[in-house]
mmCIF file of C-alpha atoms in Angstrom:
data_model
loop_
_atom_site.group_PDB
_atom_site.id
_atom_site.type_symbol
_atom_site.label_atom_id
_atom_site.label_comp_id
_atom_site.label_asym_id
_atom_site.label_seq_id
_atom_site.Cartn_x
_atom_site.Cartn_y
_atom_site.Cartn_z
ATOM 1 C CA UNK Q 156 20.033 31.581 -10.900
ATOM 2 C CA UNK Q 157 19.737 32.268 -14.563
ATOM 3 C CA UNK Q 158 18.604 35.444 -16.487
ATOM 4 C CA UNK Q 159 15.174 35.008 -18.163
ATOM 5 C CA UNK Q 160 15.730 36.736 -21.504
ATOM 6 C CA UNK Q 161 15.015 34.004 -24.198
ATOM 7 C CA UNK Q 162 12.170 34.783 -26.365
ATOM 8 C CA UNK Q 163 9.564 32.093 -26.850
ATOM 9 C CA UNK Q 164 10.273 32.153 -30.563
ATOM 10 C CA UNK Q 165 13.717 30.748 -29.796
ATOM 11 C CA UNK Q 166 12.652 28.664 -26.777
ATOM 12 C CA UNK Q 167 10.000 26.727 -28.618
ATOM 13 C CA UNK Q 168 12.219 24.849 -31.187
ATOM 14 C CA UNK Q 169 15.083 24.664 -28.604
ATOM 15 C CA UNK Q 170 12.792 22.830 -26.002
ATOM 16 C CA UNK Q 171 11.555 20.491 -28.529
ATOM 17 C CA UNK Q 172 15.112 19.601 -29.703
ATOM 18 C CA UNK Q 173 16.198 19.086 -25.956
ATOM 19 C CA UNK Q 174 13.210 16.949 -25.446
ATOM 20 C CA UNK Q 175 13.983 14.876 -28.520
ATOM 21 C CA UNK Q 176 17.532 14.407 -27.089
ATOM 22 C CA UNK Q 177 16.061 12.390 -24.154
ATOM 23 C CA UNK Q 178 14.470 9.939 -26.416
ATOM 24 C CA UNK Q 179 17.584 9.745 -28.788
ATOM 25 C CA UNK Q 180 19.294 8.762 -25.520
ATOM 26 C CA UNK Q 181 16.698 6.287 -24.803
ATOM 27 C CA UNK Q 182 17.168 4.606 -28.113
ATOM 28 C CA UNK Q 183 20.818 4.729 -28.161
ATOM 29 C CA UNK Q 184 21.252 1.497 -26.034
ATOM 30 C CA UNK Q 185 19.671 -0.826 -28.700
ATOM 31 C CA UNK Q 186 22.764 -1.687 -30.563
ATOM 32 C CA UNK Q 187 25.123 -1.088 -27.702
ATOM 33 C CA UNK Q 188 23.591 -3.524 -25.302
ATOM 34 C CA UNK Q 189 23.533 -6.233 -27.862
ATOM 35 C CA UNK Q 190 27.482 -5.471 -28.210
ATOM 36 C CA UNK Q 191 27.949 -5.491 -24.545
ATOM 37 C CA UNK Q 192 26.251 -8.817 -24.157
ATOM 38 C CA UNK Q 193 29.139 -10.315 -26.487
ATOM 39 C CA UNK Q 194 31.848 -8.441 -24.678
ATOM 40 C CA UNK Q 195 30.809 -8.932 -21.115
ATOM 41 C CA UNK Q 196 29.315 -12.433 -21.747
ATOM 42 C CA UNK Q 197 25.976 -12.018 -19.811
ATOM 43 C CA UNK Q 198 22.836 -13.927 -20.347
ATOM 44 C CA UNK Q 199 19.591 -12.665 -22.009
ATOM 45 C CA UNK Q 200 18.111 -12.383 -18.523
ATOM 46 C CA UNK Q 201 20.212 -9.238 -17.496
ATOM 47 C CA UNK Q 202 19.732 -7.908 -21.106
ATOM 48 C CA UNK Q 203 15.893 -8.091 -20.649
ATOM 49 C CA UNK Q 204 16.216 -6.380 -17.160
ATOM 50 C CA UNK Q 205 18.460 -3.583 -18.703
ATOM 51 C CA UNK Q 206 15.681 -2.725 -21.157
ATOM 52 C CA UNK Q 207 12.697 -3.029 -18.683
ATOM 53 C CA UNK Q 208 14.488 -1.093 -16.079
ATOM 54 C CA UNK Q 209 14.252 2.013 -18.353
ATOM 55 C CA UNK Q 210 10.336 1.575 -18.471
ATOM 56 C CA UNK Q 211 10.015 0.853 -14.625
ATOM 57 C CA UNK Q 212 11.909 4.135 -14.025
ATOM 58 C CA UNK Q 213 9.713 5.912 -16.554
ATOM 59 C CA UNK Q 214 6.391 4.652 -15.210
ATOM 60 C CA UNK Q 215 7.442 5.569 -11.542
ATOM 61 C CA UNK Q 216 8.513 9.008 -12.419
ATOM 62 C CA UNK Q 217 5.171 9.571 -14.485
ATOM 63 C CA UNK Q 218 2.837 8.328 -11.656
ATOM 64 C CA UNK Q 219 4.706 10.034 -8.923
ATOM 65 C CA UNK Q 220 5.913 13.355 -10.515
ATOM 66 C CA UNK Q 221 3.635 13.629 -13.706
ATOM 67 C CA UNK Q 222 1.998 16.780 -12.335
ATOM 68 C CA UNK Q 223 4.857 18.202 -10.283
ATOM 69 C CA UNK Q 224 5.514 21.002 -12.647
ATOM 70 C CA UNK Q 225 2.029 22.390 -12.282
ATOM 71 C CA UNK Q 226 2.970 23.108 -8.784
ATOM 72 C CA UNK Q 227 6.645 24.169 -8.740
ATOM 73 C CA UNK Q 228 6.885 25.286 -12.466
ATOM 74 C CA UNK Q 229 8.237 23.926 -15.650
ATOM 75 C CA UNK Q 230 11.831 24.998 -15.449
ATOM 76 C CA UNK Q 231 12.757 23.420 -12.044
ATOM 77 C CA UNK Q 232 11.475 20.024 -13.198
ATOM 78 C CA UNK Q 233 12.994 20.288 -16.650
ATOM 79 C CA UNK Q 234 16.371 21.109 -15.027
ATOM 80 C CA UNK Q 235 16.093 18.318 -12.504
ATOM 81 C CA UNK Q 236 15.240 16.015 -15.564
ATOM 82 C CA UNK Q 237 18.323 17.017 -17.385
ATOM 83 C CA UNK Q 238 20.585 16.911 -14.315
ATOM 84 C CA UNK Q 239 19.483 13.144 -13.769
ATOM 85 C CA UNK Q 240 19.918 12.455 -17.427
ATOM 86 C CA UNK Q 241 23.488 13.983 -17.292
ATOM 87 C CA UNK Q 242 24.268 11.487 -14.478
ATOM 88 C CA UNK Q 243 22.862 8.665 -16.329
ATOM 89 C CA UNK Q 244 24.861 9.468 -19.428
ATOM 90 C CA UNK Q 245 28.078 9.598 -17.301
ATOM 91 C CA UNK Q 246 26.985 6.325 -15.723
ATOM 92 C CA UNK Q 247 26.911 4.774 -19.262
ATOM 93 C CA UNK Q 248 30.295 6.107 -20.310
ATOM 94 C CA UNK Q 249 32.028 4.773 -17.113
ATOM 95 C CA UNK Q 250 30.044 1.472 -16.654
ATOM 96 C CA UNK Q 251 32.244 -1.556 -16.102
ATOM 97 C CA UNK Q 252 29.421 -4.264 -15.945
ATOM 98 C CA UNK Q 253 25.778 -4.801 -16.830
ATOM 99 C CA UNK Q 254 24.930 -3.848 -13.181
ATOM 100 C CA UNK Q 255 26.160 -0.374 -13.877
ATOM 101 C CA UNK Q 256 24.213 -0.145 -17.064
ATOM 102 C CA UNK Q 257 20.893 -1.316 -15.342
ATOM 103 C CA UNK Q 258 21.239 1.353 -12.736
ATOM 104 C CA UNK Q 259 21.774 4.062 -15.484
ATOM 105 C CA UNK Q 260 18.821 2.810 -17.236
ATOM 106 C CA UNK Q 261 16.683 3.131 -14.151
ATOM 107 C CA UNK Q 262 17.858 6.691 -13.615
ATOM 108 C CA UNK Q 263 17.463 7.443 -17.371
ATOM 109 C CA UNK Q 264 13.914 6.208 -17.045
ATOM 110 C CA UNK Q 265 13.242 8.426 -14.137
ATOM 111 C CA UNK Q 266 14.807 11.481 -15.977
ATOM 112 C CA UNK Q 267 12.779 10.888 -19.103
ATOM 113 C CA UNK Q 268 9.476 10.522 -16.836
ATOM 114 C CA UNK Q 269 10.295 13.810 -15.256
ATOM 115 C CA UNK Q 270 10.991 15.548 -18.661
ATOM 116 C CA UNK Q 271 7.898 14.263 -20.390
ATOM 117 C CA UNK Q 272 5.063 16.235 -18.835
ATOM 118 C CA UNK Q 273 7.192 19.205 -17.973
ATOM 119 C CA UNK Q 274 8.678 19.597 -21.481
ATOM 120 C CA UNK Q 275 5.510 18.553 -23.358
ATOM 121 C CA UNK Q 276 3.545 21.490 -21.430
ATOM 122 C CA UNK Q 277 6.500 23.956 -21.918
ATOM 123 C CA UNK Q 278 6.823 23.300 -25.800
ATOM 124 C CA UNK Q 279 3.118 24.007 -26.130
ATOM 125 C CA UNK Q 280 3.134 27.060 -23.785
ATOM 126 C CA UNK Q 281 6.262 28.574 -25.593
ATOM 127 C CA UNK Q 282 4.861 28.014 -29.003
ATOM 128 C CA UNK Q 283 3.695 31.146 -31.005
ATOM 129 C CA UNK Q 284 -0.014 31.205 -31.281
ATOM 130 C CA UNK Q 285 -0.126 30.052 -34.900
ATOM 131 C CA UNK Q 286 1.963 26.925 -33.864
ATOM 132 C CA UNK Q 287 0.071 25.948 -30.847
ATOM 133 C CA UNK Q 288 -1.743 23.041 -32.628
ATOM 134 C CA UNK Q 289 1.571 22.034 -34.311
ATOM 135 C CA UNK Q 290 3.313 22.108 -30.824
ATOM 136 C CA UNK Q 291 1.433 19.102 -29.650
ATOM 137 C CA UNK Q 292 2.434 16.962 -32.590
ATOM 138 C CA UNK Q 293 5.980 18.279 -32.546
ATOM 139 C CA UNK Q 294 6.320 16.921 -28.816
ATOM 140 C CA UNK Q 295 4.768 13.451 -29.717
ATOM 141 C CA UNK Q 296 6.718 13.198 -32.820
ATOM 142 C CA UNK Q 297 9.897 13.883 -30.778
ATOM 143 C CA UNK Q 298 9.338 10.744 -28.649
ATOM 144 C CA UNK Q 299 9.156 8.196 -31.603
ATOM 145 C CA UNK Q 300 11.430 10.126 -33.852
ATOM 146 C CA UNK Q 301 14.083 10.509 -31.098
ATOM 147 C CA UNK Q 302 14.044 6.771 -30.265
ATOM 148 C CA UNK Q 303 14.604 5.940 -33.852
ATOM 149 C CA UNK Q 304 17.194 8.249 -34.839
ATOM 150 C CA UNK Q 305 18.961 7.360 -31.564
ATOM 151 C CA UNK Q 306 19.147 3.659 -32.531
ATOM 152 C CA UNK Q 307 20.151 4.452 -36.018
ATOM 153 C CA UNK Q 308 23.005 6.624 -35.196
ATOM 154 C CA UNK Q 309 24.371 4.585 -32.389
ATOM 155 C CA UNK Q 310 24.124 1.624 -34.854
ATOM 156 C CA UNK Q 311 26.331 3.590 -37.348
ATOM 157 C CA UNK Q 312 28.724 4.460 -34.358
ATOM 158 C CA UNK Q 313 28.946 0.619 -33.542
ATOM 159 C CA UNK Q 314 29.728 -0.134 -37.259
ATOM 160 C CA UNK Q 315 32.334 2.547 -37.996
ATOM 161 C CA UNK Q 316 33.962 3.405 -34.673
ATOM 162 C CA UNK Q 317 36.141 1.416 -32.421
ATOM 163 C CA UNK Q 318 34.420 2.472 -29.004
ATOM 164 C CA UNK Q 319 30.819 3.355 -29.936
ATOM 165 C CA UNK Q 320 29.684 3.443 -26.150
ATOM 166 C CA UNK Q 321 32.169 6.265 -25.340
ATOM 167 C CA UNK Q 322 31.555 8.179 -28.530
ATOM 168 C CA UNK Q 323 27.662 8.147 -28.245
ATOM 169 C CA UNK Q 324 27.452 8.660 -24.453
ATOM 170 C CA UNK Q 325 30.144 11.202 -24.289
ATOM 171 C CA UNK Q 326 28.295 13.331 -27.039
ATOM 172 C CA UNK Q 327 25.117 12.755 -25.150
ATOM 173 C CA UNK Q 328 26.638 13.885 -21.891
ATOM 174 C CA UNK Q 329 27.746 17.173 -23.656
ATOM 175 C CA UNK Q 330 24.244 17.485 -25.160
ATOM 176 C CA UNK Q 331 22.581 17.322 -21.742
ATOM 177 C CA UNK Q 332 24.954 19.761 -20.412
ATOM 178 C CA UNK Q 333 24.159 22.282 -23.024
ATOM 179 C CA UNK Q 334 20.495 21.512 -22.530
ATOM 180 C CA UNK Q 335 20.878 22.504 -18.836
ATOM 181 C CA UNK Q 336 22.326 25.866 -19.894
ATOM 182 C CA UNK Q 337 19.729 26.210 -22.573
ATOM 183 C CA UNK Q 338 16.613 25.508 -20.247
ATOM 184 C CA UNK Q 339 18.170 27.735 -17.537
ATOM 185 C CA UNK Q 340 17.844 30.812 -19.951
ATOM 186 C CA UNK Q 341 14.181 30.115 -20.790
ATOM 187 C CA UNK Q 342 11.277 31.932 -19.123
ATOM 188 C CA UNK Q 343 8.957 30.086 -16.682
ATOM 189 C CA UNK Q 344 5.531 29.639 -18.318
ATOM 190 C CA UNK Q 345 3.341 28.663 -15.690
ATOM 191 C CA UNK Q 346 2.564 30.114 -12.101
ATOM 192 C CA UNK Q 347 3.562 28.096 -8.899
ATOM 193 C CA UNK Q 348 0.651 26.386 -7.034
ATOM 194 C CA UNK Q 349 0.480 24.918 -3.546
ATOM 195 C CA UNK Q 350 0.191 21.118 -3.071
ATOM 196 C CA UNK Q 351 3.710 20.055 -4.602
ATOM 197 C CA UNK Q 352 4.247 17.193 -2.003
ATOM 198 C CA UNK Q 353 0.701 16.060 -2.309
ATOM 199 C CA UNK Q 354 0.999 15.759 -6.080
ATOM 200 C CA UNK Q 355 3.745 13.180 -5.473
ATOM 201 C CA UNK Q 356 1.359 10.715 -4.281
ATOM 202 C CA UNK Q 357 0.045 8.639 -7.070
ATOM 203 C CA UNK Q 358 -3.747 8.959 -7.706
ATOM 204 C CA UNK Q 359 -5.295 6.934 -10.558
ATOM 205 C CA UNK Q 360 -8.762 7.365 -11.577
ATOM 206 C CA UNK Q 361 -10.989 7.603 -14.711
ATOM 207 C CA UNK Q 362 -14.166 9.694 -14.739
ATOM 208 C CA UNK Q 363 -17.268 7.405 -14.945
ATOM 209 C CA UNK Q 364 -18.307 8.810 -18.247
ATOM 210 C CA UNK Q 365 -15.105 7.935 -19.850
ATOM 211 C CA UNK Q 366 -14.404 4.540 -18.412
ATOM 212 C CA UNK Q 367 -15.810 2.467 -21.284
ATOM 213 C CA UNK Q 368 -13.689 4.322 -23.867
ATOM 214 C CA UNK Q 369 -10.763 4.034 -21.498
ATOM 215 C CA UNK Q 370 -11.192 0.335 -21.162
ATOM 216 C CA UNK Q 371 -11.447 0.047 -25.019
ATOM 217 C CA UNK Q 372 -8.420 1.996 -25.652
ATOM 218 C CA UNK Q 373 -6.172 0.010 -23.206
ATOM 219 C CA UNK Q 374 -5.361 -2.839 -25.636
ATOM 220 C CA UNK Q 375 -4.590 -0.299 -28.339
ATOM 221 C CA UNK Q 376 -2.173 1.431 -26.174
ATOM 222 C CA UNK Q 377 -0.605 -1.725 -24.845
ATOM 223 C CA UNK Q 378 -0.263 -3.237 -28.301
ATOM 224 C CA UNK Q 379 0.938 -0.025 -29.646
ATOM 225 C CA UNK Q 380 3.736 0.401 -27.295
ATOM 226 C CA UNK Q 381 4.786 -3.449 -27.420
ATOM 227 C CA UNK Q 382 5.454 -3.107 -31.077
ATOM 228 C CA UNK Q 383 8.364 -0.539 -30.935
ATOM 229 C CA UNK Q 384 9.475 -1.950 -27.627
ATOM 230 C CA UNK Q 385 10.097 -5.358 -29.396
ATOM 231 C CA UNK Q 386 12.277 -3.672 -32.177
ATOM 232 C CA UNK Q 387 14.186 -1.489 -29.638
ATOM 233 C CA UNK Q 388 14.668 -4.272 -27.062
ATOM 234 C CA UNK Q 389 14.999 -7.481 -28.930
ATOM 235 C CA UNK Q 390 15.811 -6.819 -32.640
ATOM 236 C CA UNK Q 391 19.523 -6.938 -32.405
ATOM 237 C CA UNK Q 392 19.495 -10.423 -30.719
ATOM 238 C CA UNK Q 393 16.977 -11.803 -33.292
ATOM 239 C CA UNK Q 394 19.211 -10.339 -36.106
ATOM 240 C CA UNK Q 395 22.261 -12.041 -34.645
ATOM 241 C CA UNK Q 396 20.752 -15.359 -33.639
ATOM 242 C CA UNK Q 397 18.071 -15.851 -36.313
ATOM 243 C CA UNK Q 398 19.683 -13.934 -39.279
ATOM 244 C CA UNK Q 399 23.221 -14.380 -38.409
ATOM 245 C CA UNK Q 400 23.756 -10.481 -38.768
ATOM 246 C CA UNK Q 401 25.577 -8.757 -36.063
ATOM 247 C CA UNK Q 402 26.547 -5.453 -37.513
ATOM 248 C CA UNK Q 403 25.682 -2.261 -35.642
ATOM 249 C CA UNK Q 404 24.310 -0.472 -38.669
ATOM 250 C CA UNK Q 405 21.691 -3.133 -39.641
ATOM 251 C CA UNK Q 406 20.706 -3.474 -36.004
ATOM 252 C CA UNK Q 407 20.217 0.336 -35.632
ATOM 253 C CA UNK Q 408 18.548 0.585 -39.050
ATOM 254 C CA UNK Q 409 15.980 -2.142 -38.076
ATOM 255 C CA UNK Q 410 15.285 -0.554 -34.774
ATOM 256 C CA UNK Q 411 14.923 2.928 -36.429
ATOM 257 C CA UNK Q 412 12.311 2.198 -39.046
ATOM 258 C CA UNK Q 413 9.259 1.647 -36.737
ATOM 259 C CA UNK Q 414 9.660 4.668 -34.538
ATOM 260 C CA UNK Q 415 10.542 6.940 -37.464
ATOM 261 C CA UNK Q 416 7.563 5.713 -39.403
ATOM 262 C CA UNK Q 417 5.518 6.352 -36.195
ATOM 263 C CA UNK Q 418 6.823 9.942 -35.897
ATOM 264 C CA UNK Q 419 5.883 10.764 -39.465
ATOM 265 C CA UNK Q 420 2.494 9.100 -39.234
ATOM 266 C CA UNK Q 421 1.572 11.008 -35.988
ATOM 267 C CA UNK Q 422 1.916 14.235 -37.831
ATOM 268 C CA UNK Q 423 -0.174 12.869 -40.908
ATOM 269 C CA UNK Q 424 -2.944 11.573 -38.796
ATOM 270 C CA UNK Q 425 -3.088 14.841 -36.737
ATOM 271 C CA UNK Q 426 -5.783 16.043 -39.068
ATOM 272 C CA UNK Q 427 -7.933 12.925 -38.731
ATOM 273 C CA UNK Q 428 -10.640 12.315 -36.078
ATOM 274 C CA UNK Q 429 -9.161 10.452 -33.162
ATOM 275 C CA UNK Q 430 -11.570 7.388 -33.515
ATOM 276 C CA UNK Q 431 -10.780 7.114 -37.262
ATOM 277 C CA UNK Q 432 -7.027 7.268 -36.666
ATOM 278 C CA UNK Q 433 -7.320 4.695 -33.941
ATOM 279 C CA UNK Q 434 -9.037 2.109 -36.141
ATOM 280 C CA UNK Q 435 -6.709 2.733 -39.002
ATOM 281 C CA UNK Q 436 -3.796 2.589 -36.577
ATOM 282 C CA UNK Q 437 -4.908 -0.548 -34.873
ATOM 283 C CA UNK Q 438 -5.263 -2.150 -38.202
ATOM 284 C CA UNK Q 439 -1.958 -1.360 -39.534
ATOM 285 C CA UNK Q 440 -0.064 -2.435 -36.172
ATOM 286 C CA UNK Q 441 -1.944 -5.855 -36.587
ATOM 287 C CA UNK Q 442 -0.958 -6.121 -40.252
ATOM 288 C CA UNK Q 443 2.783 -5.077 -39.384
ATOM 289 C CA UNK Q 444 2.898 -7.667 -36.624
ATOM 290 C CA UNK Q 445 1.794 -10.425 -39.074
ATOM 291 C CA UNK Q 446 4.359 -9.209 -41.712
ATOM 292 C CA UNK Q 447 7.129 -9.195 -39.052
ATOM 293 C CA UNK Q 448 6.285 -12.622 -37.870
ATOM 294 C CA UNK Q 449 6.193 -13.963 -41.558
ATOM 295 C CA UNK Q 450 9.662 -12.359 -42.048
ATOM 296 C CA UNK Q 451 11.183 -13.954 -38.968
ATOM 297 C CA UNK Q 452 9.943 -17.281 -39.706
ATOM 298 C CA UNK Q 453 10.980 -17.280 -43.190
ATOM 299 C CA UNK Q 454 14.119 -15.428 -42.522
ATOM 300 C CA UNK Q 455 13.255 -12.688 -44.863
ATOM 301 C CA UNK Q 456 14.791 -9.519 -43.596
ATOM 302 C CA UNK Q 457 12.938 -7.326 -46.134
ATOM 303 C CA UNK Q 458 9.604 -8.363 -44.762
ATOM 304 C CA UNK Q 459 10.649 -7.577 -41.221
ATOM 305 C CA UNK Q 460 11.445 -4.066 -42.283
ATOM 306 C CA UNK Q 461 8.149 -3.744 -44.208
ATOM 307 C CA UNK Q 462 6.285 -4.819 -41.135
ATOM 308 C CA UNK Q 463 8.243 -2.494 -39.050
ATOM 309 C CA UNK Q 464 7.122 0.481 -41.237
ATOM 310 C CA UNK Q 465 3.508 -0.756 -41.236
ATOM 311 C CA UNK Q 466 3.392 -1.324 -37.589
ATOM 312 C CA UNK Q 467 5.188 1.893 -36.754
ATOM 313 C CA UNK Q 468 2.814 3.835 -38.850
ATOM 314 C CA UNK Q 469 -0.018 2.230 -37.219
ATOM 315 C CA UNK Q 470 1.465 3.164 -33.840
ATOM 316 C CA UNK Q 471 1.802 6.730 -34.859
ATOM 317 C CA UNK Q 472 -1.744 6.895 -36.336
ATOM 318 C CA UNK Q 473 -3.338 5.386 -32.886
ATOM 319 C CA UNK Q 474 -1.829 8.341 -30.961
ATOM 320 C CA UNK Q 475 -2.009 10.979 -33.599
ATOM 321 C CA UNK Q 476 -5.734 11.600 -34.206
ATOM 322 C CA UNK Q 477 -7.212 14.799 -33.072
ATOM 323 C CA UNK Q 478 -10.058 15.286 -30.652
ATOM 324 C CA UNK Q 479 -13.467 15.951 -31.883
#
């Protein structure tokens, strides 16, 4: 359907930018959902469902279609992910109720899950030889960095525009449409293999030799992801109810700090051995949690921000170490 003329030199940064846009979009609802709660007068239950719906869709797509691009190619999966994300963005623009938002969040999670493995592989495969090692860190940094910047920019839109929802999601609709065109002009980077339908059946297993290390790493992964999830999901409500702050910019900035710190530290700790980075990262995450708790209990916003940076740095370090 599309000519395949784009050089890898151009495709590499372009794919990274499109991939980051998925997570920019994932971070965008953080200040907006708190605003919608005030406008539509729904309880905290649907608010929590709206945030968790994204994670459910993401996990389902990762489990069911995580290896699909190995069989049908990177481009078809990336294009499908962008089409689903485009539909989700339109859903956010048109949503008349929280029910629509929850549906859009589920679709957004599925789209991001489809995109994650396909884009991560394509970015590395399109990277010039001297940037291969950097490409893995770039893909990982796009996740955390996109989440943080999405929350920050959306918070600014809430603060300084009269209809932030339309502004942000209309812009993201246009970005996803451009992403569709861009990816369509990239070259396929992997051959097709049979077994596409079988690959959709989730298979979960860990080699016996790695099970002890896997079990030891589970708490790190769970705690690591819960930390930014707390800020992206609940920080606007805590700022409004506990600190009497309901400005979009302060909510976006608070949600931005942790993911952005994680994106920076994932690059910094890419030069450290994985075990060392994980130990340092886990320690910093724990310290960050303690500082955030102190800040919330003492109504000390600066401590919450400091804790967000510490915990975010720990989160990035935990996932940024290099293999031996």
